[in-house]
Short mmCIF file of C-alpha atoms in Angstrom, two decimals:
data_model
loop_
_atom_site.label_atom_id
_atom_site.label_comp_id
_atom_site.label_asym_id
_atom_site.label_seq_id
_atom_site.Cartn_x
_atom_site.Cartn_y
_atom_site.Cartn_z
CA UNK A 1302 124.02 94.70 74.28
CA UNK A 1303 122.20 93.69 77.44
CA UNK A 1304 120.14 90.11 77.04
CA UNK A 1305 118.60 87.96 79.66
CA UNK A 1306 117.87 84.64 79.30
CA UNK A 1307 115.25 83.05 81.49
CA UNK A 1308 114.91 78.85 81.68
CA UNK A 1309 112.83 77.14 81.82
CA UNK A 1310 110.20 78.61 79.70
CA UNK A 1311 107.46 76.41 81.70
CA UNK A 1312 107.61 74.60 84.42
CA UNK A 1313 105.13 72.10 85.73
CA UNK A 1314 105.71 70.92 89.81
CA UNK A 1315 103.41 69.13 91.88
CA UNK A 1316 102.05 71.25 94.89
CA UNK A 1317 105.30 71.04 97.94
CA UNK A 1318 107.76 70.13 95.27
CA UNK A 1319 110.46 72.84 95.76
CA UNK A 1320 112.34 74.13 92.43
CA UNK A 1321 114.72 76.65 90.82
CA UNK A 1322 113.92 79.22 87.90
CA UNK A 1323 117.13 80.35 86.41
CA UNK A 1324 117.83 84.02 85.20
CA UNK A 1325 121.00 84.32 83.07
CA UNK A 1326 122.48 87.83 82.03
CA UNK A 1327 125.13 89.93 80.32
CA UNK A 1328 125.01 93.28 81.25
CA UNK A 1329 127.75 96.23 81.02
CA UNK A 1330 127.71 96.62 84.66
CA UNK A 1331 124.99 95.84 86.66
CA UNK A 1332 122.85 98.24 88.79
CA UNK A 1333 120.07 95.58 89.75
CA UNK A 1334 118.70 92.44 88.90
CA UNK A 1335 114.50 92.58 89.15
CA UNK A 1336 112.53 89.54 89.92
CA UNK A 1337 108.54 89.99 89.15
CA UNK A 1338 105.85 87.65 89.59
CA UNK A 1339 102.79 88.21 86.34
CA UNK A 1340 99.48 86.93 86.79
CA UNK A 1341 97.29 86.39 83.73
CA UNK A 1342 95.92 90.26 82.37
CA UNK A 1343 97.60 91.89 85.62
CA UNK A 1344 100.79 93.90 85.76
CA UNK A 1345 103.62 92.80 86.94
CA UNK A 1346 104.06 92.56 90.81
CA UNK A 1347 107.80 93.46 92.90
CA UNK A 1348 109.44 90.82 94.41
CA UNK A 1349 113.11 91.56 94.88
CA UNK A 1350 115.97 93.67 93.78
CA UNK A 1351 119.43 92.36 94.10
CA UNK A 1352 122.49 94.33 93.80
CA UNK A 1353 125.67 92.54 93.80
CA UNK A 1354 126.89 88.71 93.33
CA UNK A 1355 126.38 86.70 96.96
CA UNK A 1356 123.47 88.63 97.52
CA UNK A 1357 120.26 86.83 99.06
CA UNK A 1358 116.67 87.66 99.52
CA UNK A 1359 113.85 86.00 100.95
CA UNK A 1360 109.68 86.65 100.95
CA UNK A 1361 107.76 83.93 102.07
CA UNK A 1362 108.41 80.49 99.92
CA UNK A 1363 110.95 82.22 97.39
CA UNK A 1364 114.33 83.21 97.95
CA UNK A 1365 116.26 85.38 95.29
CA UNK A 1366 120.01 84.70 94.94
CA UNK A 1367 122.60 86.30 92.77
CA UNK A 1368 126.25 85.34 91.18
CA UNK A 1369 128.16 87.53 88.43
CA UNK A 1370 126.70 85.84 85.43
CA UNK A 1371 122.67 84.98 86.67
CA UNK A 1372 120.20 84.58 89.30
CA UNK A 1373 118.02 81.97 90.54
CA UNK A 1374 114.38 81.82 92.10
CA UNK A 1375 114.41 79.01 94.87
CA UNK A 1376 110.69 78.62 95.25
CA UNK A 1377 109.95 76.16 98.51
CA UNK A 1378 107.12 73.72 99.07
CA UNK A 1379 105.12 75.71 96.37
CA UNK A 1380 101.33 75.99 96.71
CA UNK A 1381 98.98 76.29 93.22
CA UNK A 1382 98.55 80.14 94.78
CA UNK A 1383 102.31 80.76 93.23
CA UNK A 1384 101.07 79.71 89.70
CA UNK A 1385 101.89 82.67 87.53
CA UNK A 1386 105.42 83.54 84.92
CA UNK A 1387 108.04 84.61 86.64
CA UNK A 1388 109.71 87.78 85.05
CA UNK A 1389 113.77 88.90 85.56
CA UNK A 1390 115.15 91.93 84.60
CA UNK A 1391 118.28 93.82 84.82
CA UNK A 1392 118.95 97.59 84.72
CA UNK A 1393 122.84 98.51 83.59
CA UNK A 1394 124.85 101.29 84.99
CA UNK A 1395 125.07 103.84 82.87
CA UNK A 1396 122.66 106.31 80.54
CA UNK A 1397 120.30 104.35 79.89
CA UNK A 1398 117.61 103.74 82.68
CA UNK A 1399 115.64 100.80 81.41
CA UNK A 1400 114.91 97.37 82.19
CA UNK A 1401 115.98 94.71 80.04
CA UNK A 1402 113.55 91.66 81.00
CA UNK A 1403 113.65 87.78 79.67
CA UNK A 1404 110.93 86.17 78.31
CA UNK A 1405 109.72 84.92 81.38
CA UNK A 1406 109.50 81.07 82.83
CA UNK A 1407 105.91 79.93 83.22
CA UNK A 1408 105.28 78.43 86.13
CA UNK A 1409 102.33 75.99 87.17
CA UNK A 1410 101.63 74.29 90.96
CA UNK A 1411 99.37 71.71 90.12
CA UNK A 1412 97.72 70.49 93.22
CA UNK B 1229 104.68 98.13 99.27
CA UNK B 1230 104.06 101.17 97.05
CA UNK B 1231 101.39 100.98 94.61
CA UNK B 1232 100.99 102.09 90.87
CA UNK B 1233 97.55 102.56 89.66
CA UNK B 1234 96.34 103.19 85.78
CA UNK B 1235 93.14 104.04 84.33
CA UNK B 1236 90.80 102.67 82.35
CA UNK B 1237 92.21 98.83 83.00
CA UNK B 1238 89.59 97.94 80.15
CA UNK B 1239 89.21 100.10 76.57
CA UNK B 1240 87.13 99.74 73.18
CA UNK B 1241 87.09 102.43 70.91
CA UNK B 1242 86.34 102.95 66.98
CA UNK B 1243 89.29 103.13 64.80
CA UNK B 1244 90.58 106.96 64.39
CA UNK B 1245 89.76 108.06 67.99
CA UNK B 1246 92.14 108.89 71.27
CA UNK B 1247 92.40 106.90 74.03
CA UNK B 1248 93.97 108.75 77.26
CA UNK B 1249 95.39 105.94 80.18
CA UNK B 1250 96.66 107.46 83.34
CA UNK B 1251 99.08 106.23 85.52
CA UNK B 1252 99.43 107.42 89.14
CA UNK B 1253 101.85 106.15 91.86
CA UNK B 1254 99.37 106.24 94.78
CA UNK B 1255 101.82 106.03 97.95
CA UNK B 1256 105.37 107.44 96.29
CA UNK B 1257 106.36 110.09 93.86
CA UNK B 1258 108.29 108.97 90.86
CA UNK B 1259 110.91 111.18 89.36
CA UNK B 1260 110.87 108.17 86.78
CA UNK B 1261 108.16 106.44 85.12
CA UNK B 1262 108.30 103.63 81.89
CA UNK B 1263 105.05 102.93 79.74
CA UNK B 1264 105.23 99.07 78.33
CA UNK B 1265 103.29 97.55 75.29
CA UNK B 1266 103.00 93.24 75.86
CA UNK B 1267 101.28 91.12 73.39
CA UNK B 1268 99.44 87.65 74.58
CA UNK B 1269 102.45 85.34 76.11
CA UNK B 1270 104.92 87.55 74.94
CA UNK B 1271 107.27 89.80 77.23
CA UNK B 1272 106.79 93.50 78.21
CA UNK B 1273 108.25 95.96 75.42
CA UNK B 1274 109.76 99.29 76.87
CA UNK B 1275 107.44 101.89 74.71
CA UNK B 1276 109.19 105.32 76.40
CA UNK B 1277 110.46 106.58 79.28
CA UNK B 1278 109.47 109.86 81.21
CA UNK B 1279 110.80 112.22 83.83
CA UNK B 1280 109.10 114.59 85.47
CA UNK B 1281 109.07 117.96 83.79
CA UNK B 1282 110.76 116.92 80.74
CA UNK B 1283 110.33 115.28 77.24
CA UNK B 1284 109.61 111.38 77.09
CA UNK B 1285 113.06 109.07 75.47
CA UNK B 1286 110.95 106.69 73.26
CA UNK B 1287 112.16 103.72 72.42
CA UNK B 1288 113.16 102.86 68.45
CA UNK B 1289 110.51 101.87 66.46
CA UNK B 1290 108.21 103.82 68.50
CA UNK B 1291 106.44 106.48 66.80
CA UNK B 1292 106.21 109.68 69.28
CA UNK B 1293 103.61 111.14 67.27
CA UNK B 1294 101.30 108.59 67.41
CA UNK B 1295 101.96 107.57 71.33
CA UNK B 1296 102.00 111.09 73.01
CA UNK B 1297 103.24 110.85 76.96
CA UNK B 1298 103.05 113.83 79.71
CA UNK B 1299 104.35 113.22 83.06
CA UNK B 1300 102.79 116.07 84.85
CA UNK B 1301 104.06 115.54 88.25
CA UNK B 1302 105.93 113.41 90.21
CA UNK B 1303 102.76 111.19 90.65
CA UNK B 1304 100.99 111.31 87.62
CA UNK B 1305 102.18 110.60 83.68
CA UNK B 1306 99.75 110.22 80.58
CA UNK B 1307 100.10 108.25 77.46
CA UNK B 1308 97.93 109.06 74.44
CA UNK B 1309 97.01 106.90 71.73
CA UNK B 1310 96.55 109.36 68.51
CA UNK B 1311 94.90 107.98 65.78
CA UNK B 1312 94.14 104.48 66.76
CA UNK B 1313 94.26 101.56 64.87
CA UNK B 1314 93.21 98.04 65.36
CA UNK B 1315 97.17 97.41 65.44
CA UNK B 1316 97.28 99.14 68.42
CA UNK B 1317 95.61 96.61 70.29
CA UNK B 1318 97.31 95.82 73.18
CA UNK B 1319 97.85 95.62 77.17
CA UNK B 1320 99.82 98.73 77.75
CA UNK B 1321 101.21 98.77 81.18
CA UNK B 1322 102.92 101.70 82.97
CA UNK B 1323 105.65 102.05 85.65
CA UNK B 1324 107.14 104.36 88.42
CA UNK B 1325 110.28 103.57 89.88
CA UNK B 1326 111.62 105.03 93.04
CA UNK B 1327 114.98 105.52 94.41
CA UNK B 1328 115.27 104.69 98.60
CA UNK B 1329 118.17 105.87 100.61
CA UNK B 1330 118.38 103.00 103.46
CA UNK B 1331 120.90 103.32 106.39
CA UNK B 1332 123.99 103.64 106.05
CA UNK B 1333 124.49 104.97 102.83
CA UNK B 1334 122.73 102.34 101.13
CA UNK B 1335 120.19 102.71 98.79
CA UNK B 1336 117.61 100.75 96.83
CA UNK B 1337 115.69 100.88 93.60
CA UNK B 1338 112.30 99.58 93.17
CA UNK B 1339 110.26 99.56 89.81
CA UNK B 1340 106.37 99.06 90.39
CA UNK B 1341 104.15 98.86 87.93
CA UNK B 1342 100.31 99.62 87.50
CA UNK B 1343 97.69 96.98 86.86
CA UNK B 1344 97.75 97.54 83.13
CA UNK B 1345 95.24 98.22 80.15
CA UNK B 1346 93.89 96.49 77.92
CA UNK B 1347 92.96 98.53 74.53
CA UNK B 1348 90.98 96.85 71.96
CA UNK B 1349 90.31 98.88 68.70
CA UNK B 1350 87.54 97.94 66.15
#
């Protein structure tokens, strides 16, 4: 069965203090990894897709990297604008077209 | 960017009545789209997923009857609430994913989803 596993659950920085969300999966063969950004009562909003391990993306103060087993969200010099949870996801090769998404790591820039 | 767009984003209605929620993707046609239940602080639930022209796959534990979907076109799908219930309470949230062929023979696949719903029964 496809999990992901997203830690921390919250995270608490001080405004310019640059972090790391972690995104850990098992997957029967991976088609993408998602990365969404959720505000409070919005729907989730696209940040990256990632295909295959040493892959690297970048928009604005977050960076997206992948290995075989999880991904991480490098988030740089954060402003209290990029206070929101932080969703990953992972679609499987395969049948079945879904997305499989953690629980999501909470993340507050305190000014 | 492509955008998803659903409608009503806010919903009250008596217990026994229908609630309709449209979901259109505004800039992109979707051969695929998802609908998605989340409760307060909790994760998005796949409800079902629809393709253009044919029946939605609902998810287990996810009673077809009750949650009717119709994806009309490549740009529109439809989920119905039958019968509500103060149970069915929620923040319902569709999605439309699209498939990119890039340069090269590569490709991409992007999942956007709408602004979401919010359906309060009484």
């Amino acid at each position: 069965e496809d999990q992901v596993t997203q830690s921390p659950e919250a995270l608490r920085l001080q405004e310019g203090e640059s972090s790391s969300l972690n995104c850990s999966y098992t997957v029967s063969g991976l088609r993408g990894l998602f990365w969404y950004r959720q505000d409070p009562g919005k729907g989730p909003e696209f940040l990256f897709t990632l295909y295959s391990a040493g892959e690297e993306k970048e928009k604005e103060r977050l960076k997206a990297t992948l290995t075989k087993k999880e991904s991480f969200l490098h988030i740089t010099a954060p402003k209290p604008e990029d206070s929101a949870t932080y969703l990953c996801a992972v679609q499987a090769h395969g049948g079945a077209q879904k997305l499989v998404f953690g629980q999501g790591t909470r993340l507050t820039i305190n000014p | 960017g492509a955008v998803v767009s659903q409608h009503p984003s806010r919903v009250i209605c008596k217990s026994g009545t229908s609630v309709k929620i449209e979901c259109r993707s505004l800039d992109f046609q979707a051969t695929t789209m998802f609908w998605y239940r989340q409760f307060p602080k909790q994760s998005l639930m796949l409800m079902a997923t629809s393709n253009e022209g044919s029946k939605a796959t609902y998810e287990q534990g996810v009673e077809k009857d009750k949650f009717l979907i119709n994806h009309a076109s490549l740009t529109l799908s439809t989920l119905t609430v039958t019968s509500a219930h103060p149970e069915d309470s929620s923040f319902y949230i569709c999605s439309a994913r699209v498939f990119r062929v890039k340069e090269q023979g590569r490709f991409s696949y992007e999942q956007y989803f709408g602004p979401g719903t919010r359906l309060t029964v009484t």
